């Protein structure tokens, strides 16, 4: 059975059991005797997610920067690529932030804060500390305390300076870290397989504590994310393409469609990467020099859909718990959502795993994450497709600027969604 089916069943089972408990009037009994059990299992699941966040961030960033590209490429090409990635991700987050603040899907649901949850809202650091602390004074300390922004800073520094050691030393480090990343991705997949049980326990615990009021805002939350992704996919990214090139967004979308559809069904931009490369090179006409740098890096660090979703989800949960985030806290959400999307691996549910960073940064209780797991798979499909579409748009824009796109290939594109034989 597919994982998302299992997660859905976990969610449904928790809801049915929740109804039974309410109907039979067993709330007191359940919160006294059952809750501690479900809470423990839910906690184990959350802990295992937290356990892998730091290695994933470090290793996938390192392999994205050092494993694929060459530093000499990182001149103008790198600056253009990174510039586009930052702009498009920020636009995505802003779209999410505007929608979640306008539609306010969580307001009024007043979900009680789970007991024992550490809530540190309002304790956000002052600006100056926030900036100064990006540079870690002790790398082991930031790893231990899970201070992700500093870890990312260190990972980028480490990756860049890896180019300054001898070729032999560099290739040793790269192959070692690639092997580490393989192991960590395997661990992630294993932990994600526990999601149905984790979801069951977290959601049932939530229902025992709060009843069913929780599910109405969930539908609104879902709609807000879908609306945001739609705006970014069909309006913002095509507009960027129009501004920077004379290429037709619709044609590009059709040329990339095999890759976009694969992204939608696998919910993994890494798994889709070979297809993304093939489509960009053979159906769009992007030269290999550009596509081989832009796309693997993008599959690791450029995740517009994920960034938008992280922002909406975090603010939604703050609303549902009855908190009004201050401007500074909203800004913290925006910056950490950007960091989280950069650090997320291109595998299913990675965005959900990275949510831990934002919750930590604004002081939201991790336990509240349980409520959004049940609908994550469908959102994951949509955001992964958006992630790959953003990488593809970037490849086209950069190739156009570098004069590395074969316009004949682009215009001769086969608009059939099925892959042509040459792929
Ligand atoms: N599944 C997404 C991707 O592979 C990451 C995420 O979970 O947001 O791009």
GROMACS .gro file of N, CA, C and O in nm, residues 109 136 160 167 177-178 240 281 289 309 312 337-338 366 384:
model
   60
  109UNK      N    1  -1.020   2.902   1.586
  109UNK     CA    2  -1.034   2.760   1.622
  109UNK      C    3  -0.986   2.732   1.764
  109UNK      O    4  -1.026   2.635   1.825
  136UNK      N    5   2.823   3.122   1.377
  136UNK     CA    6   2.828   3.049   1.505
  136UNK      C    7   2.962   3.067   1.576
  136UNK      O    8   3.067   3.067   1.511
  160UNK      N    9   3.216   2.596   0.017
  160UNK     CA   10   3.294   2.684  -0.068
  160UNK      C   11   3.443   2.660  -0.048
  160UNK      O   12   3.520   2.650  -0.144
  167UNK      N   13   4.261   1.848  -0.524
  167UNK     CA   14   4.159   1.768  -0.594
  167UNK      C   15   4.136   1.634  -0.522
  167UNK      O   16   4.023   1.589  -0.503
  177UNK      N   17   3.085   1.230   0.194
  177UNK     CA   18   2.961   1.299   0.231
  177UNK      C   19   2.843   1.253   0.147
  177UNK      O   20   2.730   1.250   0.194
  178UNK      N   21   2.871   1.216   0.020
  178UNK     CA   22   2.761   1.164  -0.062
  178UNK      C   23   2.711   1.032  -0.002
  178UNK      O   24   2.591   1.005   0.000
  240UNK      N   25   0.783   3.610  -1.432
  240UNK     CA   26   0.930   3.624  -1.427
  240UNK      C   27   0.991   3.584  -1.561
  240UNK      O   28   1.081   3.650  -1.613
  281UNK      N   29   1.715   1.973  -2.145
  281UNK     CA   30   1.815   1.966  -2.251
  281UNK      C   31   1.751   1.935  -2.386
  281UNK      O   32   1.782   1.999  -2.487
  289UNK      N   33   2.592   2.289  -2.007
  289UNK     CA   34   2.671   2.366  -1.910
  289UNK      C   35   2.578   2.436  -1.809
  289UNK      O   36   2.604   2.437  -1.689
  309UNK      N   37   0.454   2.691   0.144
  309UNK     CA   38   0.379   2.604   0.234
  309UNK      C   39   0.424   2.619   0.379
  309UNK      O   40   0.343   2.624   0.472
  312UNK      N   41   0.278   2.940   0.525
  312UNK     CA   42   0.134   2.930   0.552
  312UNK      C   43   0.110   2.839   0.673
  312UNK      O   44   0.034   2.874   0.764
  337UNK      N   45   1.148   3.030   0.684
  337UNK     CA   46   1.085   2.950   0.579
  337UNK      C   47   1.177   2.941   0.458
  337UNK      O   48   1.191   2.835   0.396
  338UNK      N   49   1.246   3.052   0.431
  338UNK     CA   50   1.342   3.052   0.320
  338UNK      C   51   1.456   2.954   0.351
  338UNK      O   52   1.492   2.869   0.269
  366UNK      N   53   0.599   2.205   1.898
  366UNK     CA   54   0.608   2.106   1.789
  366UNK      C   55   0.489   2.011   1.787
  366UNK      O   56   0.450   1.961   1.682
  384UNK      N   57   0.586   2.009  -0.467
  384UNK     CA   58   0.701   1.953  -0.540
  384UNK      C   59   0.694   1.993  -0.688
  384UNK      O   60   0.795   2.030  -0.748
   0.00000   0.00000   0.00000
